[in-house]
PDB file of C-alpha atoms in Angstrom:
ATOM      1  CA  UNK A   1       0.002  -0.006   0.003  1.00  0.00           C
ATOM      2  CA  UNK A   2       3.006   2.311  -0.225  1.00  0.00           C
ATOM      3  CA  UNK A   3       1.686   3.706  -3.521  1.00  0.00           C
ATOM      4  CA  UNK A   4      -1.681   4.522  -1.936  1.00  0.00           C
ATOM      5  CA  UNK A   5       0.022   6.747   0.671  1.00  0.00           C
ATOM      6  CA  UNK A   6       0.782   9.362  -2.006  1.00  0.00           C
ATOM      7  CA  UNK A   7      -2.689   9.320  -3.627  1.00  0.00           C
ATOM      8  CA  UNK A   8      -5.239  12.116  -3.281  1.00  0.00           C
ATOM      9  CA  UNK A   9      -8.047   9.635  -2.623  1.00  0.00           C
ATOM     10  CA  UNK A  10      -8.134   5.955  -1.674  1.00  0.00           C
ATOM     11  CA  UNK A  11     -10.984   3.446  -1.830  1.00  0.00           C
ATOM     12  CA  UNK A  12     -10.804   0.282   0.248  1.00  0.00           C
ATOM     13  CA  UNK A  13     -12.687  -2.662  -1.186  1.00  0.00           C
ATOM     14  CA  UNK A  14     -13.664  -5.966   0.346  1.00  0.00           C
ATOM     15  CA  UNK A  15     -15.235  -8.766  -1.716  1.00  0.00           C
ATOM     16  CA  UNK A  16     -15.816  -6.371  -4.610  1.00  0.00           C
ATOM     17  CA  UNK A  17     -17.624  -3.757  -2.490  1.00  0.00           C
ATOM     18  CA  UNK A  18     -16.230  -0.294  -1.749  1.00  0.00           C
ATOM     19  CA  UNK A  19     -16.149  -0.040   2.039  1.00  0.00           C
ATOM     20  CA  UNK A  20     -14.687   3.488   2.382  1.00  0.00           C
ATOM     21  CA  UNK A  21     -13.466   6.216   0.070  1.00  0.00           C
ATOM     22  CA  UNK A  22     -11.489   9.162   1.446  1.00  0.00           C
ATOM     23  CA  UNK A  23      -8.053  10.760   1.595  1.00  0.00           C
ATOM     24  CA  UNK A  24      -5.259   8.657   3.095  1.00  0.00           C
ATOM     25  CA  UNK A  25      -4.871  11.184   5.937  1.00  0.00           C
ATOM     26  CA  UNK A  26      -8.588  11.076   6.848  1.00  0.00           C
ATOM     27  CA  UNK A  27      -8.704   7.282   6.711  1.00  0.00           C
ATOM     28  CA  UNK A  28      -5.716   6.985   9.044  1.00  0.00           C
ATOM     29  CA  UNK A  29      -7.165   9.607  11.402  1.00  0.00           C
ATOM     30  CA  UNK A  30     -10.569   7.877  11.527  1.00  0.00           C
ATOM     31  CA  UNK A  31      -9.522   4.212  11.668  1.00  0.00           C
ATOM     32  CA  UNK A  32      -6.108   4.039  13.353  1.00  0.00           C
ATOM     33  CA  UNK A  33      -4.322   5.239  16.439  1.00  0.00           C
ATOM     34  CA  UNK A  34      -0.708   6.184  16.738  1.00  0.00           C
ATOM     35  CA  UNK A  35       1.261   3.898  19.034  1.00  0.00           C
ATOM     36  CA  UNK A  36       4.133   4.608  21.354  1.00  0.00           C
ATOM     37  CA  UNK A  37       6.541   1.756  22.005  1.00  0.00           C
ATOM     38  CA  UNK A  38       8.240   2.449  25.319  1.00  0.00           C
ATOM     39  CA  UNK A  39      10.926   0.660  27.305  1.00  0.00           C
ATOM     40  CA  UNK A  40      11.703   1.935  30.803  1.00  0.00           C
ATOM     41  CA  UNK A  41      13.972   0.889  33.660  1.00  0.00           C
ATOM     42  CA  UNK A  42      11.172   0.751  36.255  1.00  0.00           C
ATOM     43  CA  UNK A  43       8.364  -0.960  34.362  1.00  0.00           C
ATOM     44  CA  UNK A  44       6.248  -1.509  37.507  1.00  0.00           C
ATOM     45  CA  UNK A  45       5.997   2.218  38.306  1.00  0.00           C
ATOM     46  CA  UNK A  46       5.377   3.023  34.645  1.00  0.00           C
ATOM     47  CA  UNK A  47       2.587   0.465  34.430  1.00  0.00           C
ATOM     48  CA  UNK A  48       0.941   1.914  37.564  1.00  0.00           C
ATOM     49  CA  UNK A  49       1.011   5.369  35.939  1.00  0.00           C
ATOM     50  CA  UNK A  50      -0.493   3.989  32.721  1.00  0.00           C
ATOM     51  CA  UNK A  51      -3.327   2.394  34.668  1.00  0.00           C
ATOM     52  CA  UNK A  52      -3.960   5.510  36.768  1.00  0.00           C
ATOM     53  CA  UNK A  53      -4.306   7.613  33.613  1.00  0.00           C
ATOM     54  CA  UNK A  54      -6.448   5.016  31.786  1.00  0.00           C
ATOM     55  CA  UNK A  55      -4.047   4.589  28.884  1.00  0.00           C
ATOM     56  CA  UNK A  56      -4.807   1.651  26.618  1.00  0.00           C
ATOM     57  CA  UNK A  57      -1.687  -0.463  26.325  1.00  0.00           C
ATOM     58  CA  UNK A  58      -0.296  -3.922  25.831  1.00  0.00           C
ATOM     59  CA  UNK A  59       2.920  -5.144  27.467  1.00  0.00           C
ATOM     60  CA  UNK A  60       5.104  -7.504  25.460  1.00  0.00           C
ATOM     61  CA  UNK A  61       8.268  -8.619  27.233  1.00  0.00           C
ATOM     62  CA  UNK A  62       9.855  -5.357  28.397  1.00  0.00           C
ATOM     63  CA  UNK A  63       8.059  -3.040  25.928  1.00  0.00           C
ATOM     64  CA  UNK A  64       4.783  -1.173  26.396  1.00  0.00           C
ATOM     65  CA  UNK A  65       2.673  -0.645  23.255  1.00  0.00           C
ATOM     66  CA  UNK A  66       0.495   2.342  24.090  1.00  0.00           C
ATOM     67  CA  UNK A  67      -2.386   3.789  22.021  1.00  0.00           C
ATOM     68  CA  UNK A  68      -2.026   7.545  21.865  1.00  0.00           C
ATOM     69  CA  UNK A  69      -4.672  10.040  20.768  1.00  0.00           C
ATOM     70  CA  UNK A  70      -2.464  13.133  20.779  1.00  0.00           C
ATOM     71  CA  UNK A  71       1.318  13.053  20.793  1.00  0.00           C
ATOM     72  CA  UNK A  72       1.527  16.287  22.843  1.00  0.00           C
ATOM     73  CA  UNK A  73      -0.569  14.770  25.646  1.00  0.00           C
ATOM     74  CA  UNK A  74       1.508  11.621  25.598  1.00  0.00           C
ATOM     75  CA  UNK A  75       4.759  13.599  25.800  1.00  0.00           C
ATOM     76  CA  UNK A  76       3.405  15.431  28.860  1.00  0.00           C
ATOM     77  CA  UNK A  77       2.484  12.073  30.434  1.00  0.00           C
ATOM     78  CA  UNK A  78       5.904  10.553  29.832  1.00  0.00           C
ATOM     79  CA  UNK A  79       7.943  13.621  30.892  1.00  0.00           C
ATOM     80  CA  UNK A  80       8.274  12.492  34.563  1.00  0.00           C
ATOM     81  CA  UNK A  81       9.779   9.223  33.282  1.00  0.00           C
ATOM     82  CA  UNK A  82      12.494  10.823  31.127  1.00  0.00           C
ATOM     83  CA  UNK A  83      15.243   9.579  33.479  1.00  0.00           C
ATOM     84  CA  UNK A  84      13.768   6.036  33.303  1.00  0.00           C
ATOM     85  CA  UNK A  85      13.472   5.839  29.485  1.00  0.00           C
ATOM     86  CA  UNK A  86      15.526   3.184  27.700  1.00  0.00           C
ATOM     87  CA  UNK A  87      13.737   3.498  24.353  1.00  0.00           C
ATOM     88  CA  UNK A  88      10.824   5.423  22.852  1.00  0.00           C
ATOM     89  CA  UNK A  89       9.381   5.004  19.364  1.00  0.00           C
ATOM     90  CA  UNK A  90       6.232   6.556  17.912  1.00  0.00           C
ATOM     91  CA  UNK A  91       4.514   4.590  15.137  1.00  0.00           C
ATOM     92  CA  UNK A  92       1.940   6.340  13.008  1.00  0.00           C
ATOM     93  CA  UNK A  93      -1.098   4.438  11.765  1.00  0.00           C
ATOM     94  CA  UNK A  94      -0.812   3.120   8.212  1.00  0.00           C
ATOM     95  CA  UNK A  95      -3.224   2.351   5.385  1.00  0.00           C
ATOM     96  CA  UNK A  96      -2.499  -1.330   6.071  1.00  0.00           C
ATOM     97  CA  UNK A  97      -3.865  -0.733   9.581  1.00  0.00           C
ATOM     98  CA  UNK A  98      -6.934   0.962   8.060  1.00  0.00           C
ATOM     99  CA  UNK A  99      -7.533  -2.017   5.762  1.00  0.00           C
ATOM    100  CA  UNK A 100      -7.266  -4.443   8.665  1.00  0.00           C
ATOM    101  CA  UNK A 101      -9.605  -2.354  10.829  1.00  0.00           C
ATOM    102  CA  UNK A 102     -12.254  -2.071   8.090  1.00  0.00           C
ATOM    103  CA  UNK A 103     -12.128  -5.582   6.630  1.00  0.00           C
ATOM    104  CA  UNK A 104     -10.720  -7.627   9.485  1.00  0.00           C
ATOM    105  CA  UNK A 105      -8.243  -9.099   7.018  1.00  0.00           C
ATOM    106  CA  UNK A 106      -4.567  -8.659   6.250  1.00  0.00           C
ATOM    107  CA  UNK A 107      -3.616  -7.385   2.796  1.00  0.00           C
ATOM    108  CA  UNK A 108      -2.433 -10.195   0.566  1.00  0.00           C
ATOM    109  CA  UNK A 109       0.318  -9.197  -1.799  1.00  0.00           C
ATOM    110  CA  UNK A 110      -0.122 -11.081  -5.054  1.00  0.00           C
ATOM    111  CA  UNK A 111       3.208 -12.239  -6.372  1.00  0.00           C
ATOM    112  CA  UNK A 112       3.507 -12.643 -10.148  1.00  0.00           C
ATOM    113  CA  UNK A 113       6.505 -13.835 -12.046  1.00  0.00           C
TER     114      UNK A 113
END
């Protein structure tokens, strides 16, 4: 879907039916959330803070995958943990994420020789 990222308009189809038709930016804003991937030294204290502020997250090994609505708000939340940060990555929603959210299916890349 890399080509679709630069288009003015994108239609997502499922089983021959157009499910949505909008700009790539609007589709990502409506159907995806940005995610922060965070690794901290004191994961217990960080997890308590996430729960107290009702952040939606998933913990996988030592990383927290956190849904973020607004990057500015998230940066304010994480500021007290600056000295504890080992790694921080922000992942923007993609059109692949939009497709999965709308259809419930992964995109299959057709390989032709």
